[in-house]
Short mmCIF file of N, CA and C in Angstrom, two decimals:
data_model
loop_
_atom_site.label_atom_id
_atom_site.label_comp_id
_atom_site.label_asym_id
_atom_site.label_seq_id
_atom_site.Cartn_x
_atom_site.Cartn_y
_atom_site.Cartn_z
N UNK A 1 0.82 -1.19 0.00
CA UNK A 1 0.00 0.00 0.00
C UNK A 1 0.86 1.25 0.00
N UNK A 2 2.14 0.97 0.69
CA UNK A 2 2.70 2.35 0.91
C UNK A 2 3.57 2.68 -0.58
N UNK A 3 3.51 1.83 -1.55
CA UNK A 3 4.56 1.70 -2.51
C UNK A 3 3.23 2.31 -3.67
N UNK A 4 2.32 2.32 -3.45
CA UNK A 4 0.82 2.64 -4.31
C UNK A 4 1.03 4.22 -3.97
N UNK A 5 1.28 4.42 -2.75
CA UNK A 5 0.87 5.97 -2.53
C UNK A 5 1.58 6.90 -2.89
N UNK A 6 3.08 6.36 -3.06
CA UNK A 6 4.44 6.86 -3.20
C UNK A 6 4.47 6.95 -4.98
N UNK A 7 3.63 6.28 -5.35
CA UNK A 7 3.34 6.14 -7.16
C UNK A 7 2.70 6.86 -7.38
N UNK A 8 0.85 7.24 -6.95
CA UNK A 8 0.29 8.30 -7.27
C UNK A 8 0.70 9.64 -6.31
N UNK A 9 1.83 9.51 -5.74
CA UNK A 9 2.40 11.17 -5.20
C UNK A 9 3.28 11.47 -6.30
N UNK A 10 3.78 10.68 -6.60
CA UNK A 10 4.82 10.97 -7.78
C UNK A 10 4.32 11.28 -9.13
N UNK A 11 3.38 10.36 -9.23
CA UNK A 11 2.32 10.97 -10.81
C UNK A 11 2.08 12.30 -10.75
N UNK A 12 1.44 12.92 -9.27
CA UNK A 12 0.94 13.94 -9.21
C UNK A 12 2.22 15.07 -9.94
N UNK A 13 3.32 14.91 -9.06
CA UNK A 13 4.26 15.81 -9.18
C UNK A 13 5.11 16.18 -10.67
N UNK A 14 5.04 14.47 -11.18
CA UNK A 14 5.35 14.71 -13.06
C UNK A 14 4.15 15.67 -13.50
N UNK A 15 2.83 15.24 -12.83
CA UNK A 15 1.71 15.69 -13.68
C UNK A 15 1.54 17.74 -13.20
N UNK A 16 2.29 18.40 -12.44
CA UNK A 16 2.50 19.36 -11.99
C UNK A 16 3.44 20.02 -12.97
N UNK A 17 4.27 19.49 -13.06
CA UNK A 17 5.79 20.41 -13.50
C UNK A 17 5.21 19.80 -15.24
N UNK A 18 4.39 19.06 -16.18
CA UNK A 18 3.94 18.79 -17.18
C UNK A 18 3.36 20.07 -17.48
N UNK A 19 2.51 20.27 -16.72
CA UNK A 19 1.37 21.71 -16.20
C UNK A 19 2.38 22.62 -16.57
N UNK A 20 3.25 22.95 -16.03
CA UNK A 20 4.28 24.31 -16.41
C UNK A 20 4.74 24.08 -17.39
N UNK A 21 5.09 22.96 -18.07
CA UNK A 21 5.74 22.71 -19.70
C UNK A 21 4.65 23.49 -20.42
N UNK A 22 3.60 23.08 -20.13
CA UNK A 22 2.21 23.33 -21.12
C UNK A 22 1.89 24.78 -21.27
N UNK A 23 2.08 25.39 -19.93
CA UNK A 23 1.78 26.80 -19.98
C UNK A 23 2.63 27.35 -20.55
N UNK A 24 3.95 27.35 -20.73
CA UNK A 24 5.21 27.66 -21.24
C UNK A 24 5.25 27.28 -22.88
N UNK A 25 4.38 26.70 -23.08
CA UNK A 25 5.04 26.04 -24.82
C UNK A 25 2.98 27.16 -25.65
N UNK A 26 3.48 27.06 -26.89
CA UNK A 26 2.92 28.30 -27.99
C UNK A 26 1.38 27.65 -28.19
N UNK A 27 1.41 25.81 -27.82
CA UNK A 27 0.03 25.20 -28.03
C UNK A 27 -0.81 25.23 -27.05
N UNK A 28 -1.93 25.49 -27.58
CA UNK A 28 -2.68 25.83 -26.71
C UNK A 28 -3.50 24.28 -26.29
N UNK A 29 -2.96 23.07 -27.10
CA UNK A 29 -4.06 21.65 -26.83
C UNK A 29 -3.32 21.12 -25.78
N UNK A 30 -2.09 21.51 -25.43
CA UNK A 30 -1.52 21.36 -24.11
C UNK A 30 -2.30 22.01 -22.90
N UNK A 31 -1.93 23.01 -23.34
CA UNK A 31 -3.26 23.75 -21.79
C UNK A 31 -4.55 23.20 -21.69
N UNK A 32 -5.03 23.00 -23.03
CA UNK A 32 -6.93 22.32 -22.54
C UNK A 32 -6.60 20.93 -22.14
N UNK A 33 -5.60 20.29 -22.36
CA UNK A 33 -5.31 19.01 -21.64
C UNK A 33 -5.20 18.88 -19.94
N UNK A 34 -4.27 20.02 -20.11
CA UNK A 34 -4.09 19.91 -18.56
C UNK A 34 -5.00 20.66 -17.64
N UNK A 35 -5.68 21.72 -18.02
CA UNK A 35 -6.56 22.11 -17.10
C UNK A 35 -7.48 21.42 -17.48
N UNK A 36 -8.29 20.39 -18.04
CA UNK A 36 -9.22 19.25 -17.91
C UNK A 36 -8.50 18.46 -16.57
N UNK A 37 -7.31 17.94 -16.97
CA UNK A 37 -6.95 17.05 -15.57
C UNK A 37 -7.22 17.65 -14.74
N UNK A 38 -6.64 19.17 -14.14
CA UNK A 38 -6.53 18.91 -12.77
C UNK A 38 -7.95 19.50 -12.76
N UNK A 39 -8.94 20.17 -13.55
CA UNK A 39 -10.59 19.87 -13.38
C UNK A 39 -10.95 18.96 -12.41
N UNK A 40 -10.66 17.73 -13.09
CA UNK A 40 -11.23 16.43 -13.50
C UNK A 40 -10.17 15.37 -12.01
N UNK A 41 -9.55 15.80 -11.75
CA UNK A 41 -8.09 15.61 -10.80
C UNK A 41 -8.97 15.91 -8.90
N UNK A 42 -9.33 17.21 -9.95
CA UNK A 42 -10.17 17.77 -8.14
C UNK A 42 -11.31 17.27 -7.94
N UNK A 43 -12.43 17.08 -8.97
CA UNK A 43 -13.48 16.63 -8.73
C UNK A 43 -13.75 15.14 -8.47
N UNK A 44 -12.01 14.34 -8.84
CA UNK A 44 -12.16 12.67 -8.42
C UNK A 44 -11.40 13.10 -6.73
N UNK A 45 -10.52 13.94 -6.37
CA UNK A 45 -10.56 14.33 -5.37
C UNK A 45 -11.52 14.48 -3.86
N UNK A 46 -12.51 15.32 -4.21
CA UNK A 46 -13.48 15.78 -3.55
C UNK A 46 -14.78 14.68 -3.36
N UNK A 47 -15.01 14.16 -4.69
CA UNK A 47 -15.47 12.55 -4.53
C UNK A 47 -15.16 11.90 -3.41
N UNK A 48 -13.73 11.55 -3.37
CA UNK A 48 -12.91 10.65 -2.56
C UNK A 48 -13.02 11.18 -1.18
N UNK A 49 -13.00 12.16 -0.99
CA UNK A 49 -13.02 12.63 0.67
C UNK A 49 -14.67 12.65 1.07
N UNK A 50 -15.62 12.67 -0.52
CA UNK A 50 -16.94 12.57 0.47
C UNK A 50 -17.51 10.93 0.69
N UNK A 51 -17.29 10.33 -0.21
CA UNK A 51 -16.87 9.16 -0.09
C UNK A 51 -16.33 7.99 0.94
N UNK A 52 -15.27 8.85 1.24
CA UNK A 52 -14.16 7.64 1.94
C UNK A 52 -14.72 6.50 2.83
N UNK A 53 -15.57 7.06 3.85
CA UNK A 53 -16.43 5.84 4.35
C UNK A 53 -16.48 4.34 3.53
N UNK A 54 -17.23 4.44 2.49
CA UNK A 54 -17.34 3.77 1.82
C UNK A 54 -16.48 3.28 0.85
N UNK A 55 -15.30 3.71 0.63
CA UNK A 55 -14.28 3.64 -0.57
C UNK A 55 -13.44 2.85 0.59
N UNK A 56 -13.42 2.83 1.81
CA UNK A 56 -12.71 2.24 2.90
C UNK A 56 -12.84 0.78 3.00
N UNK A 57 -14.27 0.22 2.31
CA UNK A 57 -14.60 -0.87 2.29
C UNK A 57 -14.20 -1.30 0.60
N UNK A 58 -14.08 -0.98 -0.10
CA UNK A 58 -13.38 -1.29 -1.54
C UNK A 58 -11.86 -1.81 -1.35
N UNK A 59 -11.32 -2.84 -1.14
CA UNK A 59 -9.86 -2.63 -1.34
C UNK A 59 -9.34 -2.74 -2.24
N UNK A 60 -9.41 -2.56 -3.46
CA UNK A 60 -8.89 -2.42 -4.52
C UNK A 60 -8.92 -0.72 -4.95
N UNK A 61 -9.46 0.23 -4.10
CA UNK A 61 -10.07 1.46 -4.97
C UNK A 61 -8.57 2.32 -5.13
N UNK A 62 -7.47 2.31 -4.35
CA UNK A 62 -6.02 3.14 -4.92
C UNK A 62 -5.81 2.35 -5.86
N UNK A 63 -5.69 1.36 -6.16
CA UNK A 63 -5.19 0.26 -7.41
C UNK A 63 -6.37 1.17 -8.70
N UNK A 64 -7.87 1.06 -8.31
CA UNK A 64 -8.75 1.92 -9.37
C UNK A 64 -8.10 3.22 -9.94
N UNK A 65 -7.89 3.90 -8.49
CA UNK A 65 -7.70 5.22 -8.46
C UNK A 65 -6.48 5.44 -9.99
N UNK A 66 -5.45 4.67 -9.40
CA UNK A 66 -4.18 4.92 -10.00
C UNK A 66 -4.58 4.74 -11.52
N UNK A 67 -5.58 3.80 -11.37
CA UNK A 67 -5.72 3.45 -13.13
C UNK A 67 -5.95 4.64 -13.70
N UNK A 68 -7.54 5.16 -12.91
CA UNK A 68 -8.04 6.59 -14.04
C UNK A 68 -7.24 7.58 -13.78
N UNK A 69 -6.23 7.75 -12.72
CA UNK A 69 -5.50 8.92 -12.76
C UNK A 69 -4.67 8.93 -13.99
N UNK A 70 -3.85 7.67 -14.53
CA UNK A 70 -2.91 7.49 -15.78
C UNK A 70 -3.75 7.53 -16.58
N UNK A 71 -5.07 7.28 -16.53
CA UNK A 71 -6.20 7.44 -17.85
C UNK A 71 -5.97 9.13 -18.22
N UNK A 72 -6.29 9.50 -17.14
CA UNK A 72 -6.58 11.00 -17.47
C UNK A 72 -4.89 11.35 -17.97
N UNK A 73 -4.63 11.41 -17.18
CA UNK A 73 -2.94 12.04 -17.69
C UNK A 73 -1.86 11.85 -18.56
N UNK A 74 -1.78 10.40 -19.02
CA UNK A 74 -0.86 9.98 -20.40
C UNK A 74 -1.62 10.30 -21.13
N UNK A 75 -0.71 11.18 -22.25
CA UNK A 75 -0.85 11.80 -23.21
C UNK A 75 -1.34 10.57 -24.42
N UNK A 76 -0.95 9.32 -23.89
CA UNK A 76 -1.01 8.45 -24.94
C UNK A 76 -2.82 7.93 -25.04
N UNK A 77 -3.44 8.24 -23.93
CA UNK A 77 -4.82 8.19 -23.75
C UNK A 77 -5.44 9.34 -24.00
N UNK A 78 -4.85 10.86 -23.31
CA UNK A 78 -5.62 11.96 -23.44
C UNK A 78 -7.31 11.64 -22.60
N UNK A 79 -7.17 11.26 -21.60
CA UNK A 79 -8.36 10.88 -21.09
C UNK A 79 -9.03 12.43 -20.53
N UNK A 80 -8.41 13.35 -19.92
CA UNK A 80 -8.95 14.40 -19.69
C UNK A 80 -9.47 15.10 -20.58
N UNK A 81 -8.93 15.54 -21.72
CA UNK A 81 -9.44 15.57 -23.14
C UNK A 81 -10.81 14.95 -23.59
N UNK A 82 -10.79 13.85 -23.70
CA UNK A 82 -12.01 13.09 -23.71
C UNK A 82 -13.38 13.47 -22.79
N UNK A 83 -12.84 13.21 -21.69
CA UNK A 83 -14.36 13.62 -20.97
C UNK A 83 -14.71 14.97 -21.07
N UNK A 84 -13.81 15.98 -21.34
CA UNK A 84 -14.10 17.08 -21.27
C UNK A 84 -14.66 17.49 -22.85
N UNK A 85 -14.17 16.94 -23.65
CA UNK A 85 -15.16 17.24 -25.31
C UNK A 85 -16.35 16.60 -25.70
N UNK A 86 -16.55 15.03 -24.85
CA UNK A 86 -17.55 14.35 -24.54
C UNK A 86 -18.81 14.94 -23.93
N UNK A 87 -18.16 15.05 -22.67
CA UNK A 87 -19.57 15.25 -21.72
C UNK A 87 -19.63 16.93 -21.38
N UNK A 88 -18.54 17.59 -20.65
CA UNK A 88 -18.40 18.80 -20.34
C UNK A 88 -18.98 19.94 -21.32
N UNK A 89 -18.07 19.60 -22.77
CA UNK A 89 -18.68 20.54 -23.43
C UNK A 89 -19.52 21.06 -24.30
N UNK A 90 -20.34 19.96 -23.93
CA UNK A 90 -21.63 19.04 -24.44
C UNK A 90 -22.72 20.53 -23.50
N UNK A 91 -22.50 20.16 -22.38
CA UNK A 91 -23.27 20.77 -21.13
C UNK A 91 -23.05 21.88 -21.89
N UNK A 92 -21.84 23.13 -21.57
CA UNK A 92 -21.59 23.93 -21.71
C UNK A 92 -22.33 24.70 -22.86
N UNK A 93 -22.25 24.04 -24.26
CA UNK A 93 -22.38 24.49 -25.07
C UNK A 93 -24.59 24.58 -25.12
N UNK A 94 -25.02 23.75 -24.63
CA UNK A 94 -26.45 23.09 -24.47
C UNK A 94 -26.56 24.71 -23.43
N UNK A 95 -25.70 25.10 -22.34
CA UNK A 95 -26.37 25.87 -20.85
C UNK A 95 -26.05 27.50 -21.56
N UNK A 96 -24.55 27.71 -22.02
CA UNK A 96 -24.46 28.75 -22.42
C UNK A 96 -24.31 29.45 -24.17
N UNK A 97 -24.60 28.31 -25.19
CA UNK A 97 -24.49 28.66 -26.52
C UNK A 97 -23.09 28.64 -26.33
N UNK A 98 -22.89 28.31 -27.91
CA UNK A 98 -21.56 28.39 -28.75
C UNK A 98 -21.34 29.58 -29.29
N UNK A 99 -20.62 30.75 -28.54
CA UNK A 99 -19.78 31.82 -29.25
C UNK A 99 -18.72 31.62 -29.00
N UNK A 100 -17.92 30.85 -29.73
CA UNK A 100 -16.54 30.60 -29.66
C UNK A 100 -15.42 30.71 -28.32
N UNK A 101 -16.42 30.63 -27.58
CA UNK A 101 -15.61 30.08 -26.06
C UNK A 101 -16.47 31.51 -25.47
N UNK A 102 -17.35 32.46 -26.04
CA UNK A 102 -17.74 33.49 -24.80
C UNK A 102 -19.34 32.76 -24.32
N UNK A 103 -20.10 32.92 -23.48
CA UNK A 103 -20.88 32.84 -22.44
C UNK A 103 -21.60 33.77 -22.74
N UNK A 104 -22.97 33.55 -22.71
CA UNK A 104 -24.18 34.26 -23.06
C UNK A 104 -24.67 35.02 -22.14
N UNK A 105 -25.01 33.46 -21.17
CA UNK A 105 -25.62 34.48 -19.66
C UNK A 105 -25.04 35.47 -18.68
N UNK A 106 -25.95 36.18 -18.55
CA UNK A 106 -25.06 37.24 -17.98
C UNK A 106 -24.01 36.94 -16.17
N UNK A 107 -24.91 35.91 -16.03
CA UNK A 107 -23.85 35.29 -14.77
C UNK A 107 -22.66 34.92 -14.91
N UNK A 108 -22.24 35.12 -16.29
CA UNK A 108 -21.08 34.19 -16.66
C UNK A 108 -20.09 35.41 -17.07
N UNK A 109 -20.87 36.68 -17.23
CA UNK A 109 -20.20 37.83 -18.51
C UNK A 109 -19.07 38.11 -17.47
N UNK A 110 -18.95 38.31 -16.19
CA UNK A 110 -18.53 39.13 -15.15
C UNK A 110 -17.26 38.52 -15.18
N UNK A 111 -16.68 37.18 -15.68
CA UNK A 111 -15.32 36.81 -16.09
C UNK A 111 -15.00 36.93 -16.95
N UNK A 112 -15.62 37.53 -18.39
CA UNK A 112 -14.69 37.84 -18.97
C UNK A 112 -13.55 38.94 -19.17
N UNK A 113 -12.76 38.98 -20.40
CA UNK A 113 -11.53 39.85 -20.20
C UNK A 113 -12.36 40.78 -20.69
N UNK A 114 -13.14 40.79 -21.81
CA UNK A 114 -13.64 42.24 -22.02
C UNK A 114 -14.51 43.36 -21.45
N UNK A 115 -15.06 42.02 -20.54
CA UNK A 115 -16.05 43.11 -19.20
C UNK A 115 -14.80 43.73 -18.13
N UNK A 116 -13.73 43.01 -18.28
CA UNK A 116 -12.62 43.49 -16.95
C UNK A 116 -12.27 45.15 -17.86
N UNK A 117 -11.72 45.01 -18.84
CA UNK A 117 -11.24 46.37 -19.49
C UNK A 117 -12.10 47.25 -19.93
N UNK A 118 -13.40 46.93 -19.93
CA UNK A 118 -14.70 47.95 -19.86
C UNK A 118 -14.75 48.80 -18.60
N UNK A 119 -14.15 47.92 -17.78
CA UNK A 119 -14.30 48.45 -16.20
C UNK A 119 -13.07 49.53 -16.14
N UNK A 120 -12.38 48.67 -16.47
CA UNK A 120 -11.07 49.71 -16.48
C UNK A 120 -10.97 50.84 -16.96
N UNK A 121 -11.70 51.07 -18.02
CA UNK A 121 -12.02 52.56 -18.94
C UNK A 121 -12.45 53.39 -18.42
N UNK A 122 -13.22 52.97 -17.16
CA UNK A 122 -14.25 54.27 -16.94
C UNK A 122 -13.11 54.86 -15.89
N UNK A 123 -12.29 53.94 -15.55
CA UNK A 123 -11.59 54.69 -14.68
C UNK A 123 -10.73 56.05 -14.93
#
């Protein structure tokens, strides 16, 4: 068990300093890769801690874990990728319309960059 934990601490940490390659390099299918993982990273996260009770009685679930974590993160799967063009932006596109990545509803306008420098003008 302790040789399991010492594997997905170490995934994490390739899968960290990957994260800074990505932000650093001109493609941008690097960045939607990796901010799907750690999306997708936190929300199997937060699962797991509401969970645990019950994941306590699974003993196989770090052996699971480790699987979909390498799902999501080798590039040779692109699994974060996947769920996120699959299902995510499925939602997205269905809740807020397709304008090329902007957001319709106005709950959403208040992040963009062009409402930030509207603001800024009046100053």
């Amino acid at each position: 068990m302790g040789h399991m934990w010492t594997l997905i601490t170490h995934l994490r940490s390739v899968a960290g300093y990957a994260s800074i390659i990505a932000i650093e390099s001109t493609s941008k299918l690097d960045d939607e890769q990796w901010l799907a993982y750690w999306i997708l990273y936190s929300f199997l996260t937060l699962l797991e801690m509401l969970f645990q009770p019950i994941l306590n009685w699974i003993p196989i679930w770090y052996d699971v874990k480790l699987i979909i974590v390498a799902w999501l993160v080798l590039p040779q799967f692109r699994g974060a990728t996947f769920i996120y063009e699959t299902y995510v932006r499925e939602k997205i596109i269905k809740n807020y319309g397709d304008d090329h990545g902007k957001a319709k509803k106005k709950n959403v306008h208040f992040m963009t960059p062009t409402k930030i420098k509207e603001e800024d003008e009046d100053y």
